[in-house]
Amino acid sequence: MIRVLFVCLGNICRSPMAEAVFNSLVEKNGLAGLIDSDSAGTSDYHIGEPPDSRTMDVVQKYHLNLDHQGRQFTTHDFHKFNYIMAMDQSNLSNIKRLLPSQASDDTIFLMRDFDDKAGAKNVPDPYWSEADGFEEVYQILLRSCQNFIDYLKKNHTDLART
Ligand code: 4NP
């Protein structure tokens, strides 16, 4: 099983949406049961809370599944997950600050490293925006997650055969 963790600041907008989009694409790519995902926030602002209602609007609009409670990223996650995907550069530096000094950061990425249309490096924080900000995040995640799955297929030959 390959385990992927999506990380943002609050764990109520971008990273739970990433988890829902990714899980749906894993299934569409015939990889259910082979890749698993979860999400977390670098902050403690929304621990135990459900995803933002505007994230859930997108989840419903695109017929995704999401059952998640906000949680904070911890150093245990470096051991539990094969890949850590940060939504923006601030999340990435907060994650890397927690990395033990001798540990490799080879499998910690920015989500938009996989966005072939990216002009910007960050998945924009939609928290202070309207619904259109959440739609934009969805479109970014859809492209990035599919490209990330293609990358996983290339790097894990057992996935490529399915
Ligand atoms: P997220 O969005 O990091 O995509 O979950 C945010 C959610 C909450 C806050 C900031 C960003 N906040 O400041 O409470």
JSON list of C-alpha atoms and ligand atoms in Angstrom, two decimals:
[
{"chain": "A", "resi": 1, "resn": "MET", "atom": "CA", "xyz": [0.00, 0.00, 0.00]},
{"chain": "A", "resi": 2, "resn": "ILE", "atom": "CA", "xyz": [1.27, 3.46, -0.93]},
{"chain": "A", "resi": 3, "resn": "ARG", "atom": "CA", "xyz": [0.19, 6.10, 1.57]},
{"chain": "A", "resi": 4, "resn": "VAL", "atom": "CA", "xyz": [-0.13, 9.77, 0.64]},
{"chain": "A", "resi": 5, "resn": "LEU", "atom": "CA", "xyz": [-0.74, 12.68, 3.01]},
{"chain": "A", "resi": 6, "resn": "PHE", "atom": "CA", "xyz": [-2.05, 16.04, 1.75]},
{"chain": "A", "resi": 7, "resn": "VAL", "atom": "CA", "xyz": [-1.19, 19.00, 3.97]},
{"chain": "A", "resi": 8, "resn": "CYS", "atom": "CA", "xyz": [-2.46, 22.59, 4.15]},
{"chain": "A", "resi": 9, "resn": "LEU", "atom": "CA", "xyz": [-2.79, 25.14, 6.96]},
{"chain": "A", "resi": 10, "resn": "GLY", "atom": "CA", "xyz": [-6.22, 24.54, 8.48]},
{"chain": "A", "resi": 11, "resn": "ASN", "atom": "CA", "xyz": [-7.08, 21.04, 7.14]},
{"chain": "A", "resi": 12, "resn": "ILE", "atom": "CA", "xyz": [-10.63, 22.18, 6.36]},
{"chain": "A", "resi": 13, "resn": "CYS", "atom": "CA", "xyz": [-10.37, 23.56, 2.80]},
{"chain": "A", "resi": 14, "resn": "ARG", "atom": "CA", "xyz": [-7.57, 22.51, 0.43]},
{"chain": "A", "resi": 15, "resn": "SER", "atom": "CA", "xyz": [-6.08, 19.30, 1.86]},
{"chain": "A", "resi": 16, "resn": "PRO", "atom": "CA", "xyz": [-9.38, 17.49, 2.57]},
{"chain": "A", "resi": 17, "resn": "MET", "atom": "CA", "xyz": [-10.52, 18.47, -0.94]},
{"chain": "A", "resi": 18, "resn": "ALA", "atom": "CA", "xyz": [-7.23, 17.07, -2.29]},
{"chain": "A", "resi": 19, "resn": "GLU", "atom": "CA", "xyz": [-7.86, 13.83, -0.40]},
{"chain": "A", "resi": 20, "resn": "ALA", "atom": "CA", "xyz": [-11.37, 13.54, -1.90]},
{"chain": "A", "resi": 21, "resn": "VAL", "atom": "CA", "xyz": [-10.22, 14.36, -5.46]},
{"chain": "A", "resi": 22, "resn": "PHE", "atom": "CA", "xyz": [-7.23, 12.02, -5.20]},
{"chain": "A", "resi": 23, "resn": "ASN", "atom": "CA", "xyz": [-9.27, 9.10, -3.82]},
{"chain": "A", "resi": 24, "resn": "SER", "atom": "CA", "xyz": [-11.78, 9.47, -6.64]},
{"chain": "A", "resi": 25, "resn": "LEU", "atom": "CA", "xyz": [-8.98, 9.46, -9.24]},
{"chain": "A", "resi": 26, "resn": "VAL", "atom": "CA", "xyz": [-7.29, 6.47, -7.58]},
{"chain": "A", "resi": 27, "resn": "GLU", "atom": "CA", "xyz": [-10.53, 4.57, -8.12]},
{"chain": "A", "resi": 28, "resn": "LYS", "atom": "CA", "xyz": [-10.95, 5.82, -11.71]},
{"chain": "A", "resi": 29, "resn": "ASN", "atom": "CA", "xyz": [-7.37, 4.71, -12.45]},
{"chain": "A", "resi": 30, "resn": "GLY", "atom": "CA", "xyz": [-8.15, 1.20, -11.18]},
{"chain": "A", "resi": 31, "resn": "LEU", "atom": "CA", "xyz": [-5.83, 1.55, -8.20]},
{"chain": "A", "resi": 32, "resn": "ALA", "atom": "CA", "xyz": [-8.31, 1.17, -5.34]},
{"chain": "A", "resi": 33, "resn": "GLY", "atom": "CA", "xyz": [-6.77, -0.82, -2.49]},
{"chain": "A", "resi": 34, "resn": "LEU", "atom": "CA", "xyz": [-3.24, -0.01, -3.67]},
{"chain": "A", "resi": 35, "resn": "ILE", "atom": "CA", "xyz": [-3.02, 3.68, -2.75]},
{"chain": "A", "resi": 36, "resn": "ASP", "atom": "CA", "xyz": [-4.48, 5.29, 0.34]},
{"chain": "A", "resi": 37, "resn": "SER", "atom": "CA", "xyz": [-4.64, 8.94, 1.39]},
{"chain": "A", "resi": 38, "resn": "ASP", "atom": "CA", "xyz": [-5.31, 11.21, 4.35]},
{"chain": "A", "resi": 39, "resn": "SER", "atom": "CA", "xyz": [-4.93, 14.92, 5.08]},
{"chain": "A", "resi": 40, "resn": "ALA", "atom": "CA", "xyz": [-3.66, 17.14, 7.89]},
{"chain": "A", "resi": 41, "resn": "GLY", "atom": "CA", "xyz": [-3.03, 20.79, 8.71]},
{"chain": "A", "resi": 42, "resn": "THR", "atom": "CA", "xyz": [0.17, 22.42, 9.92]},
{"chain": "A", "resi": 43, "resn": "SER", "atom": "CA", "xyz": [-1.88, 24.53, 12.37]},
{"chain": "A", "resi": 44, "resn": "ASP", "atom": "CA", "xyz": [-4.05, 23.50, 15.32]},
{"chain": "A", "resi": 45, "resn": "TYR", "atom": "CA", "xyz": [-6.86, 25.91, 14.32]},
{"chain": "A", "resi": 46, "resn": "HIS", "atom": "CA", "xyz": [-9.50, 23.38, 13.30]},
{"chain": "A", "resi": 47, "resn": "ILE", "atom": "CA", "xyz": [-8.67, 20.13, 15.10]},
{"chain": "A", "resi": 48, "resn": "GLY", "atom": "CA", "xyz": [-11.72, 17.85, 15.24]},
{"chain": "A", "resi": 49, "resn": "GLU", "atom": "CA", "xyz": [-13.78, 20.02, 12.89]},
{"chain": "A", "resi": 50, "resn": "PRO", "atom": "CA", "xyz": [-15.46, 18.82, 9.69]},
{"chain": "A", "resi": 51, "resn": "PRO", "atom": "CA", "xyz": [-14.31, 20.25, 6.33]},
{"chain": "A", "resi": 52, "resn": "ASP", "atom": "CA", "xyz": [-15.45, 23.79, 5.43]},
{"chain": "A", "resi": 53, "resn": "SER", "atom": "CA", "xyz": [-19.01, 23.83, 4.01]},
{"chain": "A", "resi": 54, "resn": "ARG", "atom": "CA", "xyz": [-17.65, 25.34, 0.76]},
{"chain": "A", "resi": 55, "resn": "THR", "atom": "CA", "xyz": [-15.29, 22.36, 0.38]},
{"chain": "A", "resi": 56, "resn": "MET", "atom": "CA", "xyz": [-18.27, 20.06, 0.96]},
{"chain": "A", "resi": 57, "resn": "ASP", "atom": "CA", "xyz": [-20.22, 21.97, -1.74]},
{"chain": "A", "resi": 58, "resn": "VAL", "atom": "CA", "xyz": [-17.46, 21.05, -4.23]},
{"chain": "A", "resi": 59, "resn": "VAL", "atom": "CA", "xyz": [-17.37, 17.46, -2.94]},
{"chain": "A", "resi": 60, "resn": "GLN", "atom": "CA", "xyz": [-21.11, 17.15, -3.59]},
{"chain": "A", "resi": 61, "resn": "LYS", "atom": "CA", "xyz": [-21.01, 18.97, -6.94]},
{"chain": "A", "resi": 62, "resn": "TYR", "atom": "CA", "xyz": [-18.43, 16.53, -8.32]},
{"chain": "A", "resi": 63, "resn": "HIS", "atom": "CA", "xyz": [-19.84, 13.43, -6.58]},
{"chain": "A", "resi": 64, "resn": "LEU", "atom": "CA", "xyz": [-16.76, 12.84, -4.45]},
{"chain": "A", "resi": 65, "resn": "ASN", "atom": "CA", "xyz": [-16.63, 11.15, -1.03]},
{"chain": "A", "resi": 66, "resn": "LEU", "atom": "CA", "xyz": [-15.17, 12.82, 2.02]},
{"chain": "A", "resi": 67, "resn": "ASP", "atom": "CA", "xyz": [-15.41, 11.89, 5.67]},
{"chain": "A", "resi": 68, "resn": "HIS", "atom": "CA", "xyz": [-12.71, 13.75, 7.57]},
{"chain": "A", "resi": 69, "resn": "GLN", "atom": "CA", "xyz": [-12.07, 15.51, 10.86]},
{"chain": "A", "resi": 70, "resn": "GLY", "atom": "CA", "xyz": [-9.42, 18.21, 11.05]},
{"chain": "A", "resi": 71, "resn": "ARG", "atom": "CA", "xyz": [-6.13, 17.09, 12.57]},
{"chain": "A", "resi": 72, "resn": "GLN", "atom": "CA", "xyz": [-2.68, 18.57, 12.96]},
{"chain": "A", "resi": 73, "resn": "PHE", "atom": "CA", "xyz": [0.39, 17.26, 11.14]},
{"chain": "A", "resi": 74, "resn": "THR", "atom": "CA", "xyz": [2.83, 15.49, 13.48]},
{"chain": "A", "resi": 75, "resn": "THR", "atom": "CA", "xyz": [6.33, 14.03, 13.08]},
{"chain": "A", "resi": 76, "resn": "HIS", "atom": "CA", "xyz": [4.74, 10.53, 13.19]},
{"chain": "A", "resi": 77, "resn": "ASP", "atom": "CA", "xyz": [3.35, 11.32, 9.74]},
{"chain": "A", "resi": 78, "resn": "PHE", "atom": "CA", "xyz": [6.89, 11.15, 8.30]},
{"chain": "A", "resi": 79, "resn": "HIS", "atom": "CA", "xyz": [6.86, 7.41, 9.18]},
{"chain": "A", "resi": 80, "resn": "LYS", "atom": "CA", "xyz": [3.25, 6.67, 8.33]},
{"chain": "A", "resi": 81, "resn": "PHE", "atom": "CA", "xyz": [3.20, 8.14, 4.81]},
{"chain": "A", "resi": 82, "resn": "ASN", "atom": "CA", "xyz": [5.28, 7.43, 1.71]},
{"chain": "A", "resi": 83, "resn": "TYR", "atom": "CA", "xyz": [4.50, 10.82, 0.17]},
{"chain": "A", "resi": 84, "resn": "ILE", "atom": "CA", "xyz": [3.69, 14.18, 1.72]},
{"chain": "A", "resi": 85, "resn": "MET", "atom": "CA", "xyz": [2.07, 16.77, -0.56]},
{"chain": "A", "resi": 86, "resn": "ALA", "atom": "CA", "xyz": [2.07, 20.39, 0.64]},
{"chain": "A", "resi": 87, "resn": "MET", "atom": "CA", "xyz": [-0.52, 22.77, -0.77]},
{"chain": "A", "resi": 88, "resn": "ASP", "atom": "CA", "xyz": [1.74, 25.84, -0.65]},
{"chain": "A", "resi": 89, "resn": "GLN", "atom": "CA", "xyz": [5.27, 26.94, 0.06]},
{"chain": "A", "resi": 90, "resn": "SER", "atom": "CA", "xyz": [4.46, 28.02, 3.60]},
{"chain": "A", "resi": 91, "resn": "ASN", "atom": "CA", "xyz": [3.04, 24.56, 4.40]},
{"chain": "A", "resi": 92, "resn": "LEU", "atom": "CA", "xyz": [6.11, 22.98, 2.80]},
{"chain": "A", "resi": 93, "resn": "SER", "atom": "CA", "xyz": [8.57, 24.93, 4.92]},
{"chain": "A", "resi": 94, "resn": "ASN", "atom": "CA", "xyz": [6.54, 24.24, 8.08]},
{"chain": "A", "resi": 95, "resn": "ILE", "atom": "CA", "xyz": [6.64, 20.51, 7.31]},
{"chain": "A", "resi": 96, "resn": "LYS", "atom": "CA", "xyz": [10.35, 20.52, 6.49]},
{"chain": "A", "resi": 97, "resn": "ARG", "atom": "CA", "xyz": [11.12, 22.34, 9.72]},
{"chain": "A", "resi": 98, "resn": "LEU", "atom": "CA", "xyz": [9.80, 19.28, 11.59]},
{"chain": "A", "resi": 99, "resn": "LEU", "atom": "CA", "xyz": [11.88, 16.83, 9.56]},
{"chain": "A", "resi": 100, "resn": "PRO", "atom": "CA", "xyz": [14.68, 15.15, 11.57]},
{"chain": "A", "resi": 101, "resn": "SER", "atom": "CA", "xyz": [18.02, 16.56, 10.39]},
{"chain": "A", "resi": 102, "resn": "GLN", "atom": "CA", "xyz": [19.34, 13.33, 8.81]},
{"chain": "A", "resi": 103, "resn": "ALA", "atom": "CA", "xyz": [16.04, 12.42, 7.12]},
{"chain": "A", "resi": 104, "resn": "SER", "atom": "CA", "xyz": [15.52, 12.76, 3.37]},
{"chain": "A", "resi": 105, "resn": "ASP", "atom": "CA", "xyz": [12.96, 15.18, 1.94]},
{"chain": "A", "resi": 106, "resn": "ASP", "atom": "CA", "xyz": [12.84, 13.38, -1.44]},
{"chain": "A", "resi": 107, "resn": "THR", "atom": "CA", "xyz": [9.18, 12.40, -1.05]},
{"chain": "A", "resi": 108, "resn": "ILE", "atom": "CA", "xyz": [7.88, 15.73, 0.25]},
{"chain": "A", "resi": 109, "resn": "PHE", "atom": "CA", "xyz": [6.46, 17.74, -2.65]},
{"chain": "A", "resi": 110, "resn": "LEU", "atom": "CA", "xyz": [4.54, 20.86, -3.49]},
{"chain": "A", "resi": 111, "resn": "MET", "atom": "CA", "xyz": [1.17, 19.81, -4.95]},
{"chain": "A", "resi": 112, "resn": "ARG", "atom": "CA", "xyz": [1.58, 22.16, -7.92]},
{"chain": "A", "resi": 113, "resn": "ASP", "atom": "CA", "xyz": [4.90, 20.61, -8.88]},
{"chain": "A", "resi": 114, "resn": "PHE", "atom": "CA", "xyz": [2.48, 18.23, -10.63]},
{"chain": "A", "resi": 115, "resn": "ASP", "atom": "CA", "xyz": [0.27, 20.90, -12.22]},
{"chain": "A", "resi": 116, "resn": "ASP", "atom": "CA", "xyz": [1.19, 21.06, -15.91]},
{"chain": "A", "resi": 117, "resn": "LYS", "atom": "CA", "xyz": [-0.70, 24.36, -16.25]},
{"chain": "A", "resi": 118, "resn": "ALA", "atom": "CA", "xyz": [0.83, 25.98, -13.20]},
{"chain": "A", "resi": 119, "resn": "GLY", "atom": "CA", "xyz": [1.80, 29.59, -13.43]},
{"chain": "A", "resi": 120, "resn": "ALA", "atom": "CA", "xyz": [2.02, 29.75, -9.66]},
{"chain": "A", "resi": 121, "resn": "LYS", "atom": "CA", "xyz": [3.54, 27.28, -7.23]},
{"chain": "A", "resi": 122, "resn": "ASN", "atom": "CA", "xyz": [0.87, 27.49, -4.54]},
{"chain": "A", "resi": 123, "resn": "VAL", "atom": "CA", "xyz": [-2.63, 26.06, -4.39]},
{"chain": "A", "resi": 124, "resn": "PRO", "atom": "CA", "xyz": [-4.27, 29.37, -3.42]},
{"chain": "A", "resi": 125, "resn": "ASP", "atom": "CA", "xyz": [-5.79, 29.52, 0.06]},
{"chain": "A", "resi": 126, "resn": "PRO", "atom": "CA", "xyz": [-9.55, 29.84, -0.61]},
{"chain": "A", "resi": 127, "resn": "TYR", "atom": "CA", "xyz": [-10.55, 30.39, 3.04]},
{"chain": "A", "resi": 128, "resn": "TRP", "atom": "CA", "xyz": [-11.18, 34.12, 2.63]},
{"chain": "A", "resi": 129, "resn": "SER", "atom": "CA", "xyz": [-12.59, 33.83, -0.90]},
{"chain": "A", "resi": 130, "resn": "GLU", "atom": "CA", "xyz": [-16.04, 33.10, -2.32]},
{"chain": "A", "resi": 131, "resn": "ALA", "atom": "CA", "xyz": [-17.23, 29.83, -3.91]},
{"chain": "A", "resi": 132, "resn": "ASP", "atom": "CA", "xyz": [-15.25, 30.56, -7.09]},
{"chain": "A", "resi": 133, "resn": "GLY", "atom": "CA", "xyz": [-12.02, 30.25, -5.09]},
{"chain": "A", "resi": 134, "resn": "PHE", "atom": "CA", "xyz": [-13.00, 26.72, -4.10]},
{"chain": "A", "resi": 135, "resn": "GLU", "atom": "CA", "xyz": [-13.87, 25.86, -7.71]},
{"chain": "A", "resi": 136, "resn": "GLU", "atom": "CA", "xyz": [-10.43, 27.09, -8.80]},
{"chain": "A", "resi": 137, "resn": "VAL", "atom": "CA", "xyz": [-8.80, 24.92, -6.12]},
{"chain": "A", "resi": 138, "resn": "TYR", "atom": "CA", "xyz": [-10.80, 21.93, -7.39]},
{"chain": "A", "resi": 139, "resn": "GLN", "atom": "CA", "xyz": [-9.59, 22.44, -10.98]},
{"chain": "A", "resi": 140, "resn": "ILE", "atom": "CA", "xyz": [-5.97, 22.77, -9.81]},
{"chain": "A", "resi": 141, "resn": "LEU", "atom": "CA", "xyz": [-6.26, 19.62, -7.67]},
{"chain": "A", "resi": 142, "resn": "LEU", "atom": "CA", "xyz": [-7.91, 17.64, -10.47]},
{"chain": "A", "resi": 143, "resn": "ARG", "atom": "CA", "xyz": [-4.96, 18.29, -12.82]},
{"chain": "A", "resi": 144, "resn": "SER", "atom": "CA", "xyz": [-2.28, 17.92, -10.16]},
{"chain": "A", "resi": 145, "resn": "CYS", "atom": "CA", "xyz": [-3.65, 14.73, -8.61]},
{"chain": "A", "resi": 146, "resn": "GLN", "atom": "CA", "xyz": [-3.97, 12.97, -11.99]},
{"chain": "A", "resi": 147, "resn": "ASN", "atom": "CA", "xyz": [-0.39, 13.93, -12.89]},
{"chain": "A", "resi": 148, "resn": "PHE", "atom": "CA", "xyz": [0.76, 12.77, -9.46]},
{"chain": "A", "resi": 149, "resn": "ILE", "atom": "CA", "xyz": [-0.95, 9.40, -10.01]},
{"chain": "A", "resi": 150, "resn": "ASP", "atom": "CA", "xyz": [0.84, 9.10, -13.37]},
{"chain": "A", "resi": 151, "resn": "TYR", "atom": "CA", "xyz": [4.10, 9.80, -11.53]},
{"chain": "A", "resi": 152, "resn": "LEU", "atom": "CA", "xyz": [3.30, 7.09, -8.96]},
{"chain": "A", "resi": 153, "resn": "LYS", "atom": "CA", "xyz": [2.57, 4.60, -11.76]},
{"chain": "A", "resi": 154, "resn": "LYS", "atom": "CA", "xyz": [5.98, 5.36, -13.29]},
{"chain": "A", "resi": 155, "resn": "ASN", "atom": "CA", "xyz": [7.80, 5.05, -9.97]},
{"chain": "A", "resi": 156, "resn": "HIS", "atom": "CA", "xyz": [6.03, 1.97, -8.64]},
{"chain": "A", "resi": 157, "resn": "THR", "atom": "CA", "xyz": [6.08, -0.67, -11.35]},
{"chain": "A", "resi": 158, "resn": "ASP", "atom": "CA", "xyz": [3.55, -2.83, -9.50]},
{"chain": "A", "resi": 159, "resn": "LEU", "atom": "CA", "xyz": [0.98, -0.02, -10.03]},
{"chain": "A", "resi": 160, "resn": "ALA", "atom": "CA", "xyz": [1.76, 0.40, -13.73]},
{"chain": "A", "resi": 161, "resn": "ARG", "atom": "CA", "xyz": [0.62, -3.16, -14.47]},
{"chain": "A", "resi": 162, "resn": "THR", "atom": "CA", "xyz": [-2.90, -2.55, -13.17]},
{"chain": "B", "resi": 1, "resn": "4NP", "atom": "P1", "xyz": [-6.89, 25.47, 4.41]},
{"chain": "B", "resi": 1, "resn": "4NP", "atom": "O1", "xyz": [-7.60, 26.90, 4.56]},
{"chain": "B", "resi": 1, "resn": "4NP", "atom": "O2", "xyz": [-5.47, 25.65, 4.89]},
{"chain": "B", "resi": 1, "resn": "4NP", "atom": "O3", "xyz": [-6.96, 25.22, 2.94]},
{"chain": "B", "resi": 1, "resn": "4NP", "atom": "O4", "xyz": [-7.69, 24.49, 5.24]},
{"chain": "B", "resi": 1, "resn": "4NP", "atom": "C1", "xyz": [-7.59, 27.63, 5.75]},
{"chain": "B", "resi": 1, "resn": "4NP", "atom": "C2", "xyz": [-8.49, 27.31, 6.74]},
{"chain": "B", "resi": 1, "resn": "4NP", "atom": "C3", "xyz": [-8.52, 28.06, 7.91]},
{"chain": "B", "resi": 1, "resn": "4NP", "atom": "C4", "xyz": [-7.64, 29.12, 8.07]},
{"chain": "B", "resi": 1, "resn": "4NP", "atom": "C5", "xyz": [-6.73, 29.43, 7.07]},
{"chain": "B", "resi": 1, "resn": "4NP", "atom": "C6", "xyz": [-6.71, 28.67, 5.89]},
{"chain": "B", "resi": 1, "resn": "4NP", "atom": "N1", "xyz": [-7.67, 29.89, 9.26]},
{"chain": "B", "resi": 1, "resn": "4NP", "atom": "O5", "xyz": [-6.91, 30.87, 9.35]},
{"chain": "B", "resi": 1, "resn": "4NP", "atom": "O6", "xyz": [-8.46, 29.57, 10.18]}
]
